[in-house]
PDB file of C-alpha atoms and ligand atoms in Angstrom:
ATOM      1  CA  MET A  12     -19.318   7.565  -2.774  1.00  0.00           C
ATOM      2  CA  THR A  13     -16.876  10.444  -3.117  1.00  0.00           C
ATOM      3  CA  VAL A  14     -15.459  10.837  -6.601  1.00  0.00           C
ATOM      4  CA  LEU A  15     -12.002  12.356  -6.811  1.00  0.00           C
ATOM      5  CA  ASP A  16     -11.342  13.979 -10.171  1.00  0.00           C
ATOM      6  CA  ILE A  17      -7.697  13.793 -11.113  1.00  0.00           C
ATOM      7  CA  PRO A  18      -6.037  14.821 -14.369  1.00  0.00           C
ATOM      8  CA  GLU A  19      -4.788  11.845 -16.379  1.00  0.00           C
ATOM      9  CA  LEU A  20      -1.306  13.198 -15.927  1.00  0.00           C
ATOM     10  CA  ALA A  21      -0.773  14.512 -12.423  1.00  0.00           C
ATOM     11  CA  LEU A  22       1.613  14.409  -9.531  1.00  0.00           C
ATOM     12  CA  VAL A  23      -0.561  13.196  -6.678  1.00  0.00           C
ATOM     13  CA  ALA A  24       0.624  13.865  -3.135  1.00  0.00           C
ATOM     14  CA  LEU A  25      -1.073  11.809  -0.444  1.00  0.00           C
ATOM     15  CA  VAL A  26      -1.224  13.841   2.762  1.00  0.00           C
ATOM     16  CA  GLY A  27      -1.881  12.305   6.152  1.00  0.00           C
ATOM     17  CA  VAL A  28      -0.496  11.282   9.497  1.00  0.00           C
ATOM     18  CA  SER A  29       1.010   7.877  10.104  1.00  0.00           C
ATOM     19  CA  GLY A  30      -1.818   5.356  10.219  1.00  0.00           C
ATOM     20  CA  SER A  31      -4.216   7.434   8.147  1.00  0.00           C
ATOM     21  CA  GLY A  32      -4.145   4.764   5.448  1.00  0.00           C
ATOM     22  CA  LYS A  33      -2.031   6.360   2.712  1.00  0.00           C
ATOM     23  CA  SER A  34      -0.227   3.187   1.638  1.00  0.00           C
ATOM     24  CA  THR A  35      -3.463   1.197   1.760  1.00  0.00           C
ATOM     25  CA  PHE A  36      -5.205   3.851  -0.358  1.00  0.00           C
ATOM     26  CA  ALA A  37      -2.312   3.912  -2.826  1.00  0.00           C
ATOM     27  CA  ARG A  38      -2.374   0.132  -3.204  1.00  0.00           C
ATOM     28  CA  ARG A  39      -6.090   0.123  -3.771  1.00  0.00           C
ATOM     29  CA  HIS A  40      -6.278   2.871  -6.378  1.00  0.00           C
ATOM     30  CA  PHE A  41      -2.965   2.856  -8.224  1.00  0.00           C
ATOM     31  CA  ALA A  42      -0.575   0.413  -9.809  1.00  0.00           C
ATOM     32  CA  PRO A  43       2.522  -0.373  -7.742  1.00  0.00           C
ATOM     33  CA  SER A  44       4.782   1.275 -10.308  1.00  0.00           C
ATOM     34  CA  GLN A  45       2.817   4.540 -10.061  1.00  0.00           C
ATOM     35  CA  VAL A  46       3.440   4.853  -6.328  1.00  0.00           C
ATOM     36  CA  LEU A  47       6.682   6.274  -4.975  1.00  0.00           C
ATOM     37  CA  SER A  48       6.822   5.661  -1.262  1.00  0.00           C
ATOM     38  CA  SER A  49       9.220   7.363   1.112  1.00  0.00           C
ATOM     39  CA  ASP A  50       9.594   4.050   2.970  1.00  0.00           C
ATOM     40  CA  THR A  51      10.635   2.251  -0.195  1.00  0.00           C
ATOM     41  CA  PHE A  52      13.182   4.926  -1.030  1.00  0.00           C
ATOM     42  CA  ARG A  53      14.628   4.892   2.508  1.00  0.00           C
ATOM     43  CA  GLY A  54      15.000   1.164   2.054  1.00  0.00           C
ATOM     44  CA  LEU A  55      16.737   1.642  -1.273  1.00  0.00           C
ATOM     45  CA  VAL A  56      19.269   4.170  -0.015  1.00  0.00           C
ATOM     46  CA  ALA A  57      19.796   2.853   3.528  1.00  0.00           C
ATOM     47  CA  ASP A  58      18.712  -0.821   3.671  1.00  0.00           C
ATOM     48  CA  ASP A  59      16.252   0.294   6.330  1.00  0.00           C
ATOM     49  CA  GLU A  60      12.807   1.720   5.596  1.00  0.00           C
ATOM     50  CA  ASN A  61      12.707   3.315   9.046  1.00  0.00           C
ATOM     51  CA  ASP A  62      16.102   5.017   8.998  1.00  0.00           C
ATOM     52  CA  GLN A  63      14.984   8.627   9.384  1.00  0.00           C
ATOM     53  CA  SER A  64      18.574   9.824   8.963  1.00  0.00           C
ATOM     54  CA  ALA A  65      18.270   8.651   5.354  1.00  0.00           C
ATOM     55  CA  SER A  66      15.256  10.853   4.621  1.00  0.00           C
ATOM     56  CA  ALA A  67      17.123  13.584   2.737  1.00  0.00           C
ATOM     57  CA  ASP A  68      18.789  11.079   0.416  1.00  0.00           C
ATOM     58  CA  ALA A  69      15.567   9.104   0.077  1.00  0.00           C
ATOM     59  CA  PHE A  70      13.574  12.159  -0.994  1.00  0.00           C
ATOM     60  CA  ASP A  71      16.361  13.212  -3.328  1.00  0.00           C
ATOM     61  CA  ALA A  72      16.061   9.855  -5.096  1.00  0.00           C
ATOM     62  CA  LEU A  73      12.241   9.937  -4.947  1.00  0.00           C
ATOM     63  CA  HIS A  74      12.134  13.386  -6.558  1.00  0.00           C
ATOM     64  CA  HIS A  75      14.517  12.228  -9.235  1.00  0.00           C
ATOM     65  CA  VAL A  76      12.369   9.245 -10.162  1.00  0.00           C
ATOM     66  CA  ALA A  77       9.216  11.385 -10.008  1.00  0.00           C
ATOM     67  CA  ALA A  78      10.803  13.874 -12.410  1.00  0.00           C
ATOM     68  CA  ILE A  79      11.712  11.139 -14.878  1.00  0.00           C
ATOM     69  CA  ARG A  80       8.224   9.647 -14.737  1.00  0.00           C
ATOM     70  CA  LEU A  81       6.568  13.039 -15.289  1.00  0.00           C
ATOM     71  CA  ARG A  82       8.900  13.762 -18.203  1.00  0.00           C
ATOM     72  CA  ARG A  83       7.719  10.481 -19.669  1.00  0.00           C
ATOM     73  CA  GLY A  84       4.109  11.477 -19.180  1.00  0.00           C
ATOM     74  CA  LEU A  85       3.284   9.037 -16.387  1.00  0.00           C
ATOM     75  CA  LEU A  86       0.927   9.713 -13.502  1.00  0.00           C
ATOM     76  CA  THR A  87       2.876   9.560 -10.267  1.00  0.00           C
ATOM     77  CA  VAL A  88       1.689   9.222  -6.682  1.00  0.00           C
ATOM     78  CA  VAL A  89       3.854  10.157  -3.711  1.00  0.00           C
ATOM     79  CA  ASP A  90       3.127   8.041  -0.644  1.00  0.00           C
ATOM     80  CA  ALA A  91       4.706  10.008   2.186  1.00  0.00           C
ATOM     81  CA  THR A  92       3.152  11.982   5.021  1.00  0.00           C
ATOM     82  CA  ASN A  93       3.659  15.246   3.083  1.00  0.00           C
ATOM     83  CA  LEU A  94       2.703  17.148   6.208  1.00  0.00           C
ATOM     84  CA  GLN A  95       5.366  19.809   6.067  1.00  0.00           C
ATOM     85  CA  PRO A  96       5.470  22.740   3.685  1.00  0.00           C
ATOM     86  CA  HIS A  97       9.081  22.093   2.699  1.00  0.00           C
ATOM     87  CA  ALA A  98       8.301  18.482   1.789  1.00  0.00           C
ATOM     88  CA  ARG A  99       5.398  19.584  -0.375  1.00  0.00           C
ATOM     89  CA  ALA A 100       7.410  22.395  -1.940  1.00  0.00           C
ATOM     90  CA  GLY A 101       9.797  19.821  -3.393  1.00  0.00           C
ATOM     91  CA  LEU A 102       6.889  18.064  -5.076  1.00  0.00           C
ATOM     92  CA  ILE A 103       5.339  21.276  -6.393  1.00  0.00           C
ATOM     93  CA  ARG A 104       8.692  22.184  -7.884  1.00  0.00           C
ATOM     94  CA  VAL A 105       9.071  18.840  -9.673  1.00  0.00           C
ATOM     95  CA  ALA A 106       5.512  19.083 -11.028  1.00  0.00           C
ATOM     96  CA  ARG A 107       6.002  22.659 -12.269  1.00  0.00           C
ATOM     97  CA  GLU A 108       9.276  21.812 -13.946  1.00  0.00           C
ATOM     98  CA  HIS A 109       7.372  19.266 -16.019  1.00  0.00           C
ATOM     99  CA  ASP A 110       4.175  21.248 -16.591  1.00  0.00           C
ATOM    100  CA  VAL A 111       2.222  18.671 -14.640  1.00  0.00           C
ATOM    101  CA  LEU A 112      -0.614  19.511 -12.265  1.00  0.00           C
ATOM    102  CA  PRO A 113       0.083  18.835  -8.599  1.00  0.00           C
ATOM    103  CA  VAL A 114      -2.904  17.342  -6.760  1.00  0.00           C
ATOM    104  CA  ALA A 115      -3.258  16.686  -3.038  1.00  0.00           C
ATOM    105  CA  ILE A 116      -5.399  13.949  -1.511  1.00  0.00           C
ATOM    106  CA  VAL A 117      -5.735  14.453   2.233  1.00  0.00           C
ATOM    107  CA  LEU A 118      -6.652  11.453   4.374  1.00  0.00           C
ATOM    108  CA  ASP A 119      -7.939  12.586   7.752  1.00  0.00           C
ATOM    109  CA  VAL A 120      -8.882   9.938  10.292  1.00  0.00           C
ATOM    110  CA  PRO A 121      -9.651  10.364  13.998  1.00  0.00           C
ATOM    111  CA  GLU A 122      -6.604  10.347  16.227  1.00  0.00           C
ATOM    112  CA  ALA A 123      -7.714   7.127  17.960  1.00  0.00           C
ATOM    113  CA  VAL A 124      -7.850   5.291  14.627  1.00  0.00           C
ATOM    114  CA  ALA A 125      -4.411   6.459  13.536  1.00  0.00           C
ATOM    115  CA  TRP A 126      -2.929   5.594  16.916  1.00  0.00           C
ATOM    116  CA  GLU A 127      -4.518   2.170  17.114  1.00  0.00           C
ATOM    117  CA  ARG A 128      -3.255   1.267  13.647  1.00  0.00           C
ATOM    118  CA  THR A 129       0.225   2.619  14.276  1.00  0.00           C
ATOM    119  CA  GLU A 130       0.537   0.858  17.597  1.00  0.00           C
ATOM    120  CA  ALA A 131      -0.402  -2.449  15.986  1.00  0.00           C
ATOM    121  CA  ARG A 132       2.487  -2.250  13.528  1.00  0.00           C
ATOM    122  CA  ALA A 133       5.822  -3.766  14.472  1.00  0.00           C
ATOM    123  CA  ASP A 134       7.568  -1.535  11.907  1.00  0.00           C
ATOM    124  CA  ARG A 135       6.298   1.716  13.475  1.00  0.00           C
ATOM    125  CA  THR A 136       7.897   2.680  16.754  1.00  0.00           C
ATOM    126  CA  HIS A 137       7.066   6.356  17.174  1.00  0.00           C
ATOM    127  CA  GLY A 138       5.078   7.410  20.198  1.00  0.00           C
ATOM    128  CA  ARG A 139       1.844   9.255  20.586  1.00  0.00           C
ATOM    129  CA  GLN A 140       3.618  12.608  20.854  1.00  0.00           C
ATOM    130  CA  VAL A 141       5.017  12.195  17.366  1.00  0.00           C
ATOM    131  CA  LEU A 142       1.550  11.387  16.115  1.00  0.00           C
ATOM    132  CA  ASN A 143       0.175  14.485  17.849  1.00  0.00           C
ATOM    133  CA  ARG A 144       2.795  16.609  16.151  1.00  0.00           C
ATOM    134  CA  MET A 145       1.788  15.133  12.821  1.00  0.00           C
ATOM    135  CA  ARG A 146      -1.836  15.971  13.542  1.00  0.00           C
ATOM    136  CA  ARG A 147      -0.891  19.540  14.322  1.00  0.00           C
ATOM    137  CA  ASP A 148       1.022  19.712  11.043  1.00  0.00           C
ATOM    138  CA  LEU A 149      -2.032  18.321   9.257  1.00  0.00           C
ATOM    139  CA  ARG A 150      -4.300  20.981  10.755  1.00  0.00           C
ATOM    140  CA  GLN A 151      -1.908  23.672   9.641  1.00  0.00           C
ATOM    141  CA  SER A 152      -1.705  22.146   6.166  1.00  0.00           C
ATOM    142  CA  TYR A 153      -5.377  22.609   5.367  1.00  0.00           C
ATOM    143  CA  GLY A 154      -5.197  26.328   4.848  1.00  0.00           C
ATOM    144  CA  ARG A 155      -1.973  26.154   2.921  1.00  0.00           C
ATOM    145  CA  LEU A 156      -2.277  23.450   0.275  1.00  0.00           C
ATOM    146  CA  ALA A 157      -4.065  25.486  -2.403  1.00  0.00           C
ATOM    147  CA  ARG A 158      -1.824  28.504  -1.812  1.00  0.00           C
ATOM    148  CA  GLU A 159       1.279  26.338  -2.116  1.00  0.00           C
ATOM    149  CA  GLY A 160       0.257  25.451  -5.652  1.00  0.00           C
ATOM    150  CA  PHE A 161      -1.833  22.286  -5.466  1.00  0.00           C
ATOM    151  CA  ARG A 162      -4.382  22.688  -8.252  1.00  0.00           C
ATOM    152  CA  LYS A 163      -6.834  20.333  -6.661  1.00  0.00           C
ATOM    153  CA  VAL A 164      -7.108  19.531  -2.987  1.00  0.00           C
ATOM    154  CA  HIS A 165      -9.318  16.558  -2.219  1.00  0.00           C
ATOM    155  CA  VAL A 166     -10.074  15.970   1.440  1.00  0.00           C
ATOM    156  CA  LEU A 167     -11.385  12.625   2.678  1.00  0.00           C
ATOM    157  CA  ARG A 168     -12.607  12.750   6.273  1.00  0.00           C
ATOM    158  CA  GLY A 169     -13.098   9.590   8.237  1.00  0.00           C
ATOM    159  CA  VAL A 170     -12.605   5.924   7.553  1.00  0.00           C
ATOM    160  CA  GLU A 171     -15.908   5.510   5.698  1.00  0.00           C
ATOM    161  CA  GLU A 172     -15.328   8.359   3.290  1.00  0.00           C
ATOM    162  CA  ILE A 173     -11.807   7.112   2.581  1.00  0.00           C
ATOM    163  CA  ASP A 174     -13.090   3.582   1.946  1.00  0.00           C
ATOM    164  CA  ALA A 175     -15.849   4.820  -0.371  1.00  0.00           C
ATOM    165  CA  ALA A 176     -13.679   7.114  -2.507  1.00  0.00           C
ATOM    166  CA  GLU A 177     -13.158   6.432  -6.183  1.00  0.00           C
ATOM    167  CA  ILE A 178     -10.781   8.095  -8.604  1.00  0.00           C
ATOM    168  CA  ARG A 179     -12.041   9.461 -11.893  1.00  0.00           C
ATOM    169  CA  TYR A 180      -9.538  10.521 -14.514  1.00  0.00           C
ATOM    170  CA  GLU A 181     -10.060  13.740 -16.403  1.00  0.00           C
ATOM    171  CA  LYS A 182      -8.888  13.863 -19.979  1.00  0.00           C
ATOM    172  CA  LEU A 183      -6.379  16.637 -20.424  1.00  0.00           C
ATOM    173  CA  PHE A 184      -7.468  17.676 -23.919  1.00  0.00           C
TER     174      PHE A 184
HETATM  175  N1  LIG B 226      -5.529  -0.219   7.796  1.00  0.00           N
HETATM  176  C1  LIG B 226      -6.728  -0.815   8.075  1.00  0.00           C
HETATM  177  N2  LIG B 226      -7.869  -0.397   7.436  1.00  0.00           N
HETATM  178  C2  LIG B 226      -7.829   0.597   6.532  1.00  0.00           C
HETATM  179  C3  LIG B 226      -6.607   1.223   6.235  1.00  0.00           C
HETATM  180  C4  LIG B 226      -5.457   0.787   6.905  1.00  0.00           C
HETATM  181  O1  LIG B 226      -6.786  -1.717   8.874  1.00  0.00           O
HETATM  182  N3  LIG B 226      -8.952   0.991   5.935  1.00  0.00           N
HETATM  183  C5  LIG B 226      -4.322  -0.688   8.481  1.00  0.00           C
HETATM  184  C6  LIG B 226      -3.270  -1.159   7.519  1.00  0.00           C
HETATM  185  O2  LIG B 226      -3.404  -2.518   7.235  1.00  0.00           O
HETATM  186  C7  LIG B 226      -1.989  -0.852   8.253  1.00  0.00           C
HETATM  187  C8  LIG B 226      -2.342   0.323   9.139  1.00  0.00           C
HETATM  188  O3  LIG B 226      -3.755   0.371   9.193  1.00  0.00           O
HETATM  189  O4  LIG B 226      -1.576  -1.914   9.056  1.00  0.00           O
HETATM  190  C9  LIG B 226      -1.816   1.622   8.604  1.00  0.00           C
HETATM  191  O5  LIG B 226      -2.312   1.822   7.271  1.00  0.00           O
HETATM  192  P1  LIG B 226      -1.343   2.390   6.158  1.00  0.00           P
HETATM  193  O6  LIG B 226      -2.098   2.416   4.875  1.00  0.00           O
HETATM  194  O7  LIG B 226      -0.073   1.645   6.179  1.00  0.00           O
HETATM  195  O8  LIG B 226      -1.144   3.863   6.729  1.00  0.00           O
HETATM  196  P2  LIG B 226      -0.093   4.972   6.288  1.00  0.00           P
HETATM  197  O9  LIG B 226      -0.835   6.266   6.262  1.00  0.00           O
HETATM  198  O10 LIG B 226       0.582   4.545   5.048  1.00  0.00           O
HETATM  199  O11 LIG B 226       0.905   4.984   7.513  1.00  0.00           O
HETATM  200  P3  LIG B 226       2.475   5.417   7.504  1.00  0.00           P
HETATM  201  O12 LIG B 226       2.510   6.911   7.308  1.00  0.00           O
HETATM  202  O13 LIG B 226       2.951   5.035   8.858  1.00  0.00           O
HETATM  203  O14 LIG B 226       3.139   4.688   6.400  1.00  0.00           O
HETATM  204 MG1  LIG B 227       2.547   4.110   4.594  1.00  0.00          MG
END
């Protein structure tokens, strides 16, 4: 079992390609109200969870809700791919503005697993090239996360390690 230590109050960014199991992980370890998902926010601002043209507005709204939650002292999890530095920078900024520790949890599964899962979903239509680009972004993310300001970077490699992970909350004081 891999134990992930997380401060009781944190902004947790899940990081992983489509099909890596972020939403599944979030459902298993956190309450629904603690999880802000980019899909949900696209749905809220565009009536379509897959409308990529709504991403800027969706993240605007997601950041706003995250900021309010952190101000109220509530642990918040961001379920989005978080593969690009600019996407993560927005989260680091929100966390810093509220003196909350940003934490990254990276889910890294083999390409075949991610592809198989993605292909099986009717609500995911991107091709393998998009997935490959995401995997390249993931590789580049590894060296950057700590430097960007994530105070803890937990990496879970492979389906078994992801399935066996447990969260342990650290008291802040
Ligand atoms: N899945 C699975 N076994 C797991 C984890 C996920 O069979 N241990 C399945 C889920 O049921 C889902 C698919 O794989 O149908 C993708 O998992 P999901 O958690 O939705 O992956 P995400 O990383 O959230 O993918 P996306 O970025 O596309 O939202
Ligand atoms: Mg998801």
